[in-house]
């Protein structure tokens, strides 16, 4: 009886390729059975996913949102993107990467500015 392990199937296939002998081995292989066995084993062994902690992206966005709130509350909106730049990262970039960084930062600022106004102005609208 052939082995049910996918690794054994792969080893046997490799040996057939090295020997260039497909006649003798091909009769004992049932591809559908091999695939069905692998899938059923894989589904059983799949672990249940536990909820993951908040991602660093979400944490960074919240930190940036707090900065945007501070900027908008202070009234210093002449050049708010320049206040959000991480100069350590920015100075290490080439010209094209700096443009891309500023563009992304501007998009994030606009998104967070809209979020700020939606949450803060909703208090005053009756």
mmCIF file of N, CA and C in Angstrom:
data_model
loop_
_atom_site.group_PDB
_atom_site.id
_atom_site.type_symbol
_atom_site.label_atom_id
_atom_site.label_comp_id
_atom_site.label_asym_id
_atom_site.label_seq_id
_atom_site.Cartn_x
_atom_site.Cartn_y
_atom_site.Cartn_z
ATOM 1 N N UNK A 1 0.847 -1.176 0.000
ATOM 2 C CA UNK A 1 0.000 0.000 0.000
ATOM 3 C C UNK A 1 0.890 1.235 0.000
ATOM 4 N N UNK A 2 0.612 2.204 -0.869
ATOM 5 C CA UNK A 2 1.449 3.389 -0.947
ATOM 6 C C UNK A 2 1.298 4.266 0.288
ATOM 7 N N UNK A 3 2.335 5.030 0.545
ATOM 8 C CA UNK A 3 2.348 5.922 1.706
ATOM 9 C C UNK A 3 1.363 7.070 1.510
ATOM 10 N N UNK A 4 0.816 7.585 2.613
ATOM 11 C CA UNK A 4 -0.159 8.664 2.548
ATOM 12 C C UNK A 4 0.483 10.029 2.778
ATOM 13 N N UNK A 5 1.744 10.085 3.100
ATOM 14 C CA UNK A 5 2.425 11.332 3.388
ATOM 15 C C UNK A 5 2.827 12.013 2.085
ATOM 16 N N UNK A 6 2.555 13.306 1.968
ATOM 17 C CA UNK A 6 2.873 14.047 0.749
ATOM 18 C C UNK A 6 4.371 14.094 0.494
ATOM 19 N N UNK A 7 5.155 14.105 1.569
ATOM 20 C CA UNK A 7 6.619 14.115 1.406
ATOM 21 C C UNK A 7 7.096 12.817 0.765
ATOM 22 N N UNK A 8 6.473 11.694 1.164
ATOM 23 C CA UNK A 8 6.839 10.411 0.555
ATOM 24 C C UNK A 8 6.482 10.400 -0.927
ATOM 25 N N UNK A 9 5.337 10.977 -1.255
ATOM 26 C CA UNK A 9 4.943 11.050 -2.669
ATOM 27 C C UNK A 9 5.960 11.878 -3.457
ATOM 28 N N UNK A 10 6.410 12.976 -2.873
ATOM 29 C CA UNK A 10 7.381 13.833 -3.550
ATOM 30 C C UNK A 10 8.716 13.120 -3.730
ATOM 31 N N UNK A 11 9.148 12.383 -2.702
ATOM 32 C CA UNK A 11 10.406 11.637 -2.803
ATOM 33 C C UNK A 11 10.326 10.583 -3.893
ATOM 34 N N UNK A 12 9.181 9.899 -3.943
ATOM 35 C CA UNK A 12 9.018 8.876 -4.974
ATOM 36 C C UNK A 12 9.007 9.493 -6.370
ATOM 37 N N UNK A 13 8.398 10.669 -6.504
ATOM 38 C CA UNK A 13 8.377 11.355 -7.795
ATOM 39 C C UNK A 13 9.783 11.784 -8.200
ATOM 40 N N UNK A 14 10.552 12.235 -7.242
ATOM 41 C CA UNK A 14 11.920 12.644 -7.528
ATOM 42 C C UNK A 14 12.758 11.452 -7.975
ATOM 43 N N UNK A 15 12.581 10.305 -7.312
ATOM 44 C CA UNK A 15 13.316 9.101 -7.707
ATOM 45 C C UNK A 15 12.938 8.668 -9.129
ATOM 46 N N UNK A 16 11.634 8.773 -9.457
ATOM 47 C CA UNK A 16 11.206 8.422 -10.822
ATOM 48 C C UNK A 16 11.868 9.331 -11.841
ATOM 49 N N UNK A 17 11.969 10.622 -11.499
ATOM 50 C CA UNK A 17 12.599 11.560 -12.429
ATOM 51 C C UNK A 17 14.080 11.266 -12.587
ATOM 52 N N UNK A 18 14.752 10.933 -11.486
ATOM 53 C CA UNK A 18 16.186 10.655 -11.558
ATOM 54 C C UNK A 18 16.459 9.380 -12.347
ATOM 55 N N UNK A 19 15.615 8.375 -12.186
ATOM 56 C CA UNK A 19 15.798 7.111 -12.895
ATOM 57 C C UNK A 19 15.196 7.132 -14.293
ATOM 58 N N UNK A 20 14.364 8.148 -14.550
ATOM 59 C CA UNK A 20 13.631 8.225 -15.814
ATOM 60 C C UNK A 20 12.803 6.957 -16.025
ATOM 61 N N UNK A 21 12.193 6.481 -14.933
ATOM 62 C CA UNK A 21 11.407 5.251 -14.960
ATOM 63 C C UNK A 21 9.985 5.573 -14.492
ATOM 64 N N UNK A 22 9.105 5.755 -15.454
ATOM 65 C CA UNK A 22 7.730 6.105 -15.134
ATOM 66 C C UNK A 22 6.774 4.934 -15.312
ATOM 67 N N UNK A 23 7.240 3.905 -15.948
ATOM 68 C CA UNK A 23 6.371 2.762 -16.263
ATOM 69 C C UNK A 23 5.967 1.984 -15.014
ATOM 70 N N UNK A 24 6.916 1.603 -14.179
ATOM 71 C CA UNK A 24 6.644 0.722 -13.050
ATOM 72 C C UNK A 24 5.905 1.436 -11.911
ATOM 73 N N UNK A 25 6.263 2.670 -11.652
ATOM 74 C CA UNK A 25 5.694 3.389 -10.510
ATOM 75 C C UNK A 25 4.315 3.949 -10.814
ATOM 76 N N UNK A 26 4.038 4.286 -12.034
ATOM 77 C CA UNK A 26 2.801 4.989 -12.370
ATOM 78 C C UNK A 26 1.560 4.170 -12.038
ATOM 79 N N UNK A 27 1.648 2.871 -12.058
ATOM 80 C CA UNK A 27 0.465 2.038 -11.779
ATOM 81 C C UNK A 27 0.017 2.133 -10.331
ATOM 82 N N UNK A 28 0.936 2.357 -9.399
ATOM 83 C CA UNK A 28 0.597 2.366 -7.984
ATOM 84 C C UNK A 28 0.165 3.722 -7.456
ATOM 85 N N UNK A 29 0.123 4.741 -8.310
ATOM 86 C CA UNK A 29 -0.185 6.082 -7.845
ATOM 87 C C UNK A 29 -1.593 6.462 -8.261
ATOM 88 N N UNK A 30 -2.346 6.919 -7.302
ATOM 89 C CA UNK A 30 -3.664 7.452 -7.580
ATOM 90 C C UNK A 30 -3.614 8.925 -7.187
ATOM 91 N N UNK A 31 -3.512 9.800 -8.170
ATOM 92 C CA UNK A 31 -3.336 11.226 -7.899
ATOM 93 C C UNK A 31 -4.501 11.817 -7.115
ATOM 94 N N UNK A 32 -5.703 11.386 -7.428
ATOM 95 C CA UNK A 32 -6.868 11.908 -6.713
ATOM 96 C C UNK A 32 -6.816 11.510 -5.243
ATOM 97 N N UNK A 33 -6.419 10.264 -4.999
ATOM 98 C CA UNK A 33 -6.323 9.791 -3.618
ATOM 99 C C UNK A 33 -5.239 10.563 -2.876
ATOM 100 N N UNK A 34 -4.142 10.811 -3.551
ATOM 101 C CA UNK A 34 -3.030 11.544 -2.931
ATOM 102 C C UNK A 34 -3.467 12.958 -2.562
ATOM 103 N N UNK A 35 -4.116 13.641 -3.478
ATOM 104 C CA UNK A 35 -4.555 15.000 -3.228
ATOM 105 C C UNK A 35 -5.621 15.047 -2.140
ATOM 106 N N UNK A 36 -6.565 14.139 -2.172
ATOM 107 C CA UNK A 36 -7.627 14.111 -1.160
ATOM 108 C C UNK A 36 -7.053 13.841 0.225
ATOM 109 N N UNK A 37 -6.099 12.936 0.315
ATOM 110 C CA UNK A 37 -5.486 12.623 1.593
ATOM 111 C C UNK A 37 -4.724 13.829 2.136
ATOM 112 N N UNK A 38 -3.988 14.485 1.252
ATOM 113 C CA UNK A 38 -3.225 15.660 1.670
ATOM 114 C C UNK A 38 -4.151 16.767 2.163
ATOM 115 N N UNK A 39 -5.212 17.040 1.414
ATOM 116 C CA UNK A 39 -6.134 18.110 1.788
ATOM 117 C C UNK A 39 -6.844 17.808 3.103
ATOM 118 N N UNK A 40 -7.276 16.587 3.285
ATOM 119 C CA UNK A 40 -7.984 16.253 4.521
ATOM 120 C C UNK A 40 -7.031 16.346 5.721
ATOM 121 N N UNK A 41 -5.794 15.917 5.530
ATOM 122 C CA UNK A 41 -4.811 16.005 6.611
ATOM 123 C C UNK A 41 -4.487 17.464 6.924
ATOM 124 N N UNK A 42 -4.361 18.266 5.865
ATOM 125 C CA UNK A 42 -4.021 19.673 6.038
ATOM 126 C C UNK A 42 -5.149 20.417 6.746
ATOM 127 N N UNK A 43 -6.382 20.125 6.424
ATOM 128 C CA UNK A 43 -7.508 20.798 7.057
ATOM 129 C C UNK A 43 -7.632 20.413 8.526
ATOM 130 N N UNK A 44 -7.332 19.168 8.854
ATOM 131 C CA UNK A 44 -7.410 18.739 10.246
ATOM 132 C C UNK A 44 -6.316 19.369 11.088
ATOM 133 N N UNK A 45 -5.128 19.513 10.501
ATOM 134 C CA UNK A 45 -3.994 20.014 11.271
ATOM 135 C C UNK A 45 -3.968 21.537 11.352
ATOM 136 N N UNK A 46 -4.855 22.199 10.630
ATOM 137 C CA UNK A 46 -4.872 23.658 10.635
ATOM 138 C C UNK A 46 -5.295 24.156 12.012
ATOM 139 N N UNK A 47 -4.487 25.006 12.591
ATOM 140 C CA UNK A 47 -4.757 25.517 13.923
ATOM 141 C C UNK A 47 -5.788 26.637 13.845
ATOM 142 N N UNK A 48 -6.559 26.756 14.904
ATOM 143 C CA UNK A 48 -7.498 27.854 14.983
ATOM 144 C C UNK A 48 -6.712 29.122 15.283
ATOM 145 N N UNK A 49 -7.058 30.166 14.556
ATOM 146 C CA UNK A 49 -6.341 31.421 14.719
ATOM 147 C C UNK A 49 -6.919 32.183 15.902
ATOM 148 N N UNK A 50 -6.023 32.640 16.745
ATOM 149 C CA UNK A 50 -6.422 33.447 17.880
ATOM 150 C C UNK A 50 -6.346 34.905 17.467
ATOM 151 N N UNK A 51 -7.152 35.748 18.094
ATOM 152 C CA UNK A 51 -7.097 37.157 17.725
ATOM 153 C C UNK A 51 -5.708 37.727 17.994
ATOM 154 N N UNK A 52 -5.208 38.439 17.016
ATOM 155 C CA UNK A 52 -3.864 38.995 17.148
ATOM 156 C C UNK A 52 -3.938 40.354 17.835
ATOM 157 N N UNK A 53 -2.849 40.745 18.481
ATOM 158 C CA UNK A 53 -2.833 42.071 19.102
ATOM 159 C C UNK A 53 -2.880 43.142 18.021
ATOM 160 N N UNK A 54 -3.223 44.356 18.379
ATOM 161 C CA UNK A 54 -3.292 45.416 17.376
ATOM 162 C C UNK A 54 -1.970 45.535 16.630
ATOM 163 N N UNK A 55 -2.074 45.724 15.342
ATOM 164 C CA UNK A 55 -0.864 45.784 14.526
ATOM 165 C C UNK A 55 -0.114 47.087 14.781
ATOM 166 N N UNK A 56 1.138 47.077 14.412
ATOM 167 C CA UNK A 56 1.945 48.279 14.581
ATOM 168 C C UNK A 56 1.447 49.376 13.650
ATOM 169 N N UNK A 57 0.860 48.981 12.522
ATOM 170 C CA UNK A 57 0.300 49.976 11.601
ATOM 171 C C UNK A 57 -0.820 50.749 12.284
ATOM 172 N N UNK A 58 -1.714 50.030 12.971
ATOM 173 C CA UNK A 58 -2.823 50.684 13.670
ATOM 174 C C UNK A 58 -2.293 51.564 14.802
ATOM 175 N N UNK A 59 -1.281 51.099 15.492
ATOM 176 C CA UNK A 59 -0.688 51.894 16.570
ATOM 177 C C UNK A 59 -0.040 53.159 16.011
ATOM 178 N N UNK A 60 0.680 53.015 14.890
ATOM 179 C CA UNK A 60 1.318 54.177 14.271
ATOM 180 C C UNK A 60 0.273 55.174 13.783
ATOM 181 N N UNK A 61 -0.827 54.660 13.237
ATOM 182 C CA UNK A 61 -1.877 55.553 12.761
ATOM 183 C C UNK A 61 -2.505 56.324 13.923
ATOM 184 N N UNK A 62 -2.688 55.666 15.051
ATOM 185 C CA UNK A 62 -3.253 56.345 16.216
ATOM 186 C C UNK A 62 -2.291 57.400 16.758
ATOM 187 N N UNK A 63 -0.997 57.091 16.744
ATOM 188 C CA UNK A 63 -0.011 58.076 17.186
ATOM 189 C C UNK A 63 -0.016 59.283 16.247
ATOM 190 N N UNK A 64 -0.104 59.019 14.947
ATOM 191 C CA UNK A 64 -0.134 60.107 13.983
ATOM 192 C C UNK A 64 -1.432 60.903 14.128
ATOM 193 N N UNK A 65 -2.537 60.215 14.425
ATOM 194 C CA UNK A 65 -3.817 60.905 14.625
ATOM 195 C C UNK A 65 -3.727 61.866 15.815
ATOM 196 N N UNK A 66 -3.072 61.436 16.870
ATOM 197 C CA UNK A 66 -2.897 62.315 18.027
ATOM 198 C C UNK A 66 -2.074 63.547 17.660
ATOM 199 N N UNK A 67 -1.029 63.345 16.820
ATOM 200 C CA UNK A 67 -0.225 64.486 16.371
ATOM 201 C C UNK A 67 -1.065 65.444 15.534
ATOM 202 N N UNK A 68 -1.887 64.887 14.641
ATOM 203 C CA UNK A 68 -2.749 65.717 13.797
ATOM 204 C C UNK A 68 -3.728 66.493 14.662
ATOM 205 N N UNK A 69 -4.283 65.853 15.680
ATOM 206 C CA UNK A 69 -5.198 66.541 16.597
ATOM 207 C C UNK A 69 -4.497 67.704 17.298
ATOM 208 N N UNK A 70 -3.267 67.480 17.734
ATOM 209 C CA UNK A 70 -2.500 68.541 18.393
ATOM 210 C C UNK A 70 -2.236 69.703 17.438
ATOM 211 N N UNK A 71 -1.880 69.373 16.200
ATOM 212 C CA UNK A 71 -1.598 70.411 15.207
ATOM 213 C C UNK A 71 -2.849 71.232 14.931
ATOM 214 N N UNK A 72 -3.976 70.556 14.716
ATOM 215 C CA UNK A 72 -5.207 71.266 14.395
ATOM 216 C C UNK A 72 -5.750 72.036 15.600
ATOM 217 N N UNK A 73 -5.564 71.517 16.784
ATOM 218 C CA UNK A 73 -6.003 72.222 17.990
ATOM 219 C C UNK A 73 -5.157 73.474 18.241
ATOM 220 N N UNK A 74 -3.873 73.409 17.886
ATOM 221 C CA UNK A 74 -2.993 74.553 18.118
ATOM 222 C C UNK A 74 -3.233 75.673 17.108
ATOM 223 N N UNK A 75 -3.820 75.338 15.967
ATOM 224 C CA UNK A 75 -4.078 76.349 14.943
ATOM 225 C C UNK A 75 -2.896 76.561 14.021
ATOM 226 N N UNK A 76 -1.821 75.844 14.187
ATOM 227 C CA UNK A 76 -0.624 75.968 13.351
ATOM 228 C C UNK A 76 -0.774 75.049 12.140
ATOM 229 N N UNK A 77 -1.539 75.525 11.159
ATOM 230 C CA UNK A 77 -1.799 74.689 9.989
ATOM 231 C C UNK A 77 -1.141 75.253 8.732
ATOM 232 N N UNK A 78 -0.126 76.090 8.897
ATOM 233 C CA UNK A 78 0.557 76.663 7.747
ATOM 234 C C UNK A 78 1.260 75.577 6.932
ATOM 235 N N UNK A 79 1.957 74.682 7.600
ATOM 236 C CA UNK A 79 2.630 73.575 6.915
ATOM 237 C C UNK A 79 2.594 72.352 7.824
ATOM 238 N N UNK A 80 1.434 71.719 7.963
ATOM 239 C CA UNK A 80 1.301 70.631 8.934
ATOM 240 C C UNK A 80 2.077 69.373 8.558
ATOM 241 N N UNK A 81 2.289 69.144 7.268
ATOM 242 C CA UNK A 81 2.993 67.928 6.844
ATOM 243 C C UNK A 81 4.438 67.972 7.312
ATOM 244 N N UNK A 82 5.031 69.163 7.310
ATOM 245 C CA UNK A 82 6.425 69.269 7.756
ATOM 246 C C UNK A 82 6.567 68.919 9.240
ATOM 247 N N UNK A 83 5.490 69.104 10.011
ATOM 248 C CA UNK A 83 5.538 68.754 11.429
ATOM 249 C C UNK A 83 5.410 67.245 11.649
ATOM 250 N N UNK A 84 4.887 66.542 10.650
ATOM 251 C CA UNK A 84 4.691 65.096 10.778
ATOM 252 C C UNK A 84 5.877 64.284 10.269
ATOM 253 N N UNK A 85 6.796 64.930 9.565
ATOM 254 C CA UNK A 85 7.921 64.216 8.957
ATOM 255 C C UNK A 85 8.836 63.653 10.037
ATOM 256 N N UNK A 86 9.209 62.380 9.863
ATOM 257 C CA UNK A 86 10.233 61.759 10.700
ATOM 258 C C UNK A 86 11.567 62.033 10.005
ATOM 259 N N UNK A 87 12.312 62.997 10.518
ATOM 260 C CA UNK A 87 13.517 63.467 9.832
ATOM 261 C C UNK A 87 14.612 62.408 9.748
ATOM 262 N N UNK A 88 14.658 61.502 10.679
ATOM 263 C CA UNK A 88 15.654 60.429 10.619
ATOM 264 C C UNK A 88 15.423 59.559 9.383
ATOM 265 N N UNK A 89 14.170 59.229 9.130
ATOM 266 C CA UNK A 89 13.836 58.434 7.946
ATOM 267 C C UNK A 89 13.979 59.286 6.692
ATOM 268 N N UNK A 90 13.450 60.500 6.744
ATOM 269 C CA UNK A 90 13.422 61.376 5.575
ATOM 270 C C UNK A 90 14.816 61.682 5.050
ATOM 271 N N UNK A 91 15.757 61.928 5.932
ATOM 272 C CA UNK A 91 17.118 62.274 5.506
ATOM 273 C C UNK A 91 17.862 61.097 4.895
ATOM 274 N N UNK A 92 17.418 59.880 5.163
ATOM 275 C CA UNK A 92 18.106 58.716 4.615
ATOM 276 C C UNK A 92 17.596 58.331 3.220
ATOM 277 N N UNK A 93 16.584 59.024 2.714
ATOM 278 C CA UNK A 93 15.971 58.662 1.437
ATOM 279 C C UNK A 93 16.595 59.433 0.280
ATOM 280 N N UNK A 94 16.496 58.848 -0.936
ATOM 281 C CA UNK A 94 16.914 59.579 -2.124
ATOM 282 C C UNK A 94 15.765 60.491 -2.579
ATOM 283 N N UNK A 95 15.978 61.247 -3.652
ATOM 284 C CA UNK A 95 15.020 62.269 -4.055
ATOM 285 C C UNK A 95 13.637 61.697 -4.383
ATOM 286 N N UNK A 96 13.605 60.612 -5.159
ATOM 287 C CA UNK A 96 12.325 60.023 -5.535
ATOM 288 C C UNK A 96 11.597 59.451 -4.329
ATOM 289 N N UNK A 97 12.347 58.821 -3.434
ATOM 290 C CA UNK A 97 11.743 58.251 -2.230
ATOM 291 C C UNK A 97 11.219 59.346 -1.313
ATOM 292 N N UNK A 98 11.909 60.495 -1.277
ATOM 293 C CA UNK A 98 11.424 61.620 -0.474
ATOM 294 C C UNK A 98 10.088 62.124 -1.010
ATOM 295 N N UNK A 99 9.980 62.210 -2.334
ATOM 296 C CA UNK A 99 8.721 62.650 -2.938
ATOM 297 C C UNK A 99 7.596 61.673 -2.606
ATOM 298 N N UNK A 100 7.889 60.405 -2.701
ATOM 299 C CA UNK A 100 6.896 59.372 -2.383
ATOM 300 C C UNK A 100 6.504 59.440 -0.910
ATOM 301 N N UNK A 101 7.477 59.652 -0.035
ATOM 302 C CA UNK A 101 7.237 59.758 1.406
ATOM 303 C C UNK A 101 6.325 60.940 1.708
ATOM 304 N N UNK A 102 6.616 62.091 1.111
ATOM 305 C CA UNK A 102 5.800 63.289 1.343
ATOM 306 C C UNK A 102 4.395 63.095 0.785
ATOM 307 N N UNK A 103 4.293 62.474 -0.387
ATOM 308 C CA UNK A 103 2.970 62.214 -0.967
ATOM 309 C C UNK A 103 2.138 61.326 -0.037
ATOM 310 N N UNK A 104 2.734 60.239 0.458
ATOM 311 C CA UNK A 104 2.009 59.346 1.368
ATOM 312 C C UNK A 104 1.648 60.045 2.669
ATOM 313 N N UNK A 105 2.559 60.843 3.170
ATOM 314 C CA UNK A 105 2.306 61.577 4.403
ATOM 315 C C UNK A 105 1.166 62.580 4.209
ATOM 316 N N UNK A 106 1.121 63.221 3.049
ATOM 317 C CA UNK A 106 0.042 64.157 2.743
ATOM 318 C C UNK A 106 -1.296 63.439 2.672
ATOM 319 N N UNK A 107 -1.305 62.263 2.041
ATOM 320 C CA UNK A 107 -2.544 61.483 1.964
ATOM 321 C C UNK A 107 -3.017 61.069 3.353
ATOM 322 N N UNK A 108 -2.097 60.625 4.191
ATOM 323 C CA UNK A 108 -2.455 60.242 5.563
ATOM 324 C C UNK A 108 -2.972 61.440 6.345
ATOM 325 N N UNK A 109 -2.307 62.584 6.178
ATOM 326 C CA UNK A 109 -2.750 63.782 6.882
ATOM 327 C C UNK A 109 -4.165 64.154 6.469
ATOM 328 N N UNK A 110 -4.456 64.128 5.182
ATOM 329 C CA UNK A 110 -5.803 64.476 4.714
ATOM 330 C C UNK A 110 -6.845 63.520 5.283
ATOM 331 N N UNK A 111 -6.522 62.249 5.302
ATOM 332 C CA UNK A 111 -7.447 61.256 5.859
ATOM 333 C C UNK A 111 -7.682 61.512 7.348
ATOM 334 N N UNK A 112 -6.604 61.736 8.088
ATOM 335 C CA UNK A 112 -6.727 61.950 9.532
ATOM 336 C C UNK A 112 -7.362 63.298 9.852
ATOM 337 N N UNK A 113 -7.133 64.305 9.005
ATOM 338 C CA UNK A 113 -7.772 65.612 9.186
ATOM 339 C C UNK A 113 -9.288 65.469 9.028
ATOM 340 N N UNK A 114 -9.709 64.719 8.012
ATOM 341 C CA UNK A 114 -11.149 64.480 7.822
ATOM 342 C C UNK A 114 -11.735 63.711 8.996
ATOM 343 N N UNK A 115 -10.998 62.752 9.499
ATOM 344 C CA UNK A 115 -11.445 61.998 10.674
ATOM 345 C C UNK A 115 -11.578 62.921 11.887
ATOM 346 N N UNK A 116 -10.618 63.822 12.049
ATOM 347 C CA UNK A 116 -10.651 64.770 13.155
ATOM 348 C C UNK A 116 -11.900 65.642 13.079
ATOM 349 N N UNK A 117 -12.161 66.203 11.897
ATOM 350 C CA UNK A 117 -13.317 67.091 11.766
ATOM 351 C C UNK A 117 -14.634 66.346 11.913
ATOM 352 N N UNK A 118 -14.690 65.114 11.463
ATOM 353 C CA UNK A 118 -15.917 64.330 11.635
ATOM 354 C C UNK A 118 -16.210 64.080 13.107
ATOM 355 N N UNK A 119 -15.180 63.780 13.887
ATOM 356 C CA UNK A 119 -15.406 63.473 15.301
ATOM 357 C C UNK A 119 -15.590 64.732 16.136
ATOM 358 N N UNK A 120 -14.855 65.804 15.824
ATOM 359 C CA UNK A 120 -14.913 66.998 16.657
ATOM 360 C C UNK A 120 -16.060 67.939 16.277
ATOM 361 N N UNK A 121 -16.411 68.005 15.023
ATOM 362 C CA UNK A 121 -17.502 68.884 14.623
ATOM 363 C C UNK A 121 -18.867 68.264 14.868
ATOM 364 N N UNK A 122 -18.915 66.952 14.995
ATOM 365 C CA UNK A 122 -20.200 66.320 15.233
ATOM 366 C C UNK A 122 -20.754 66.707 16.605
ATOM 367 N N UNK A 123 -19.890 67.168 17.510
ATOM 368 C CA UNK A 123 -20.341 67.613 18.825
ATOM 369 C C UNK A 123 -21.139 68.909 18.718
ATOM 370 N N UNK A 124 -20.787 69.755 17.732
ATOM 371 C CA UNK A 124 -21.397 71.067 17.635
ATOM 372 C C UNK A 124 -22.612 71.100 16.714
ATOM 373 N N UNK A 125 -22.764 70.096 15.890
ATOM 374 C CA UNK A 125 -23.901 70.049 14.967
ATOM 375 C C UNK A 125 -25.096 69.455 15.692
ATOM 376 N N UNK A 126 -26.201 70.144 15.623
ATOM 377 C CA UNK A 126 -27.405 69.671 16.319
ATOM 378 C C UNK A 126 -28.266 68.871 15.383
#
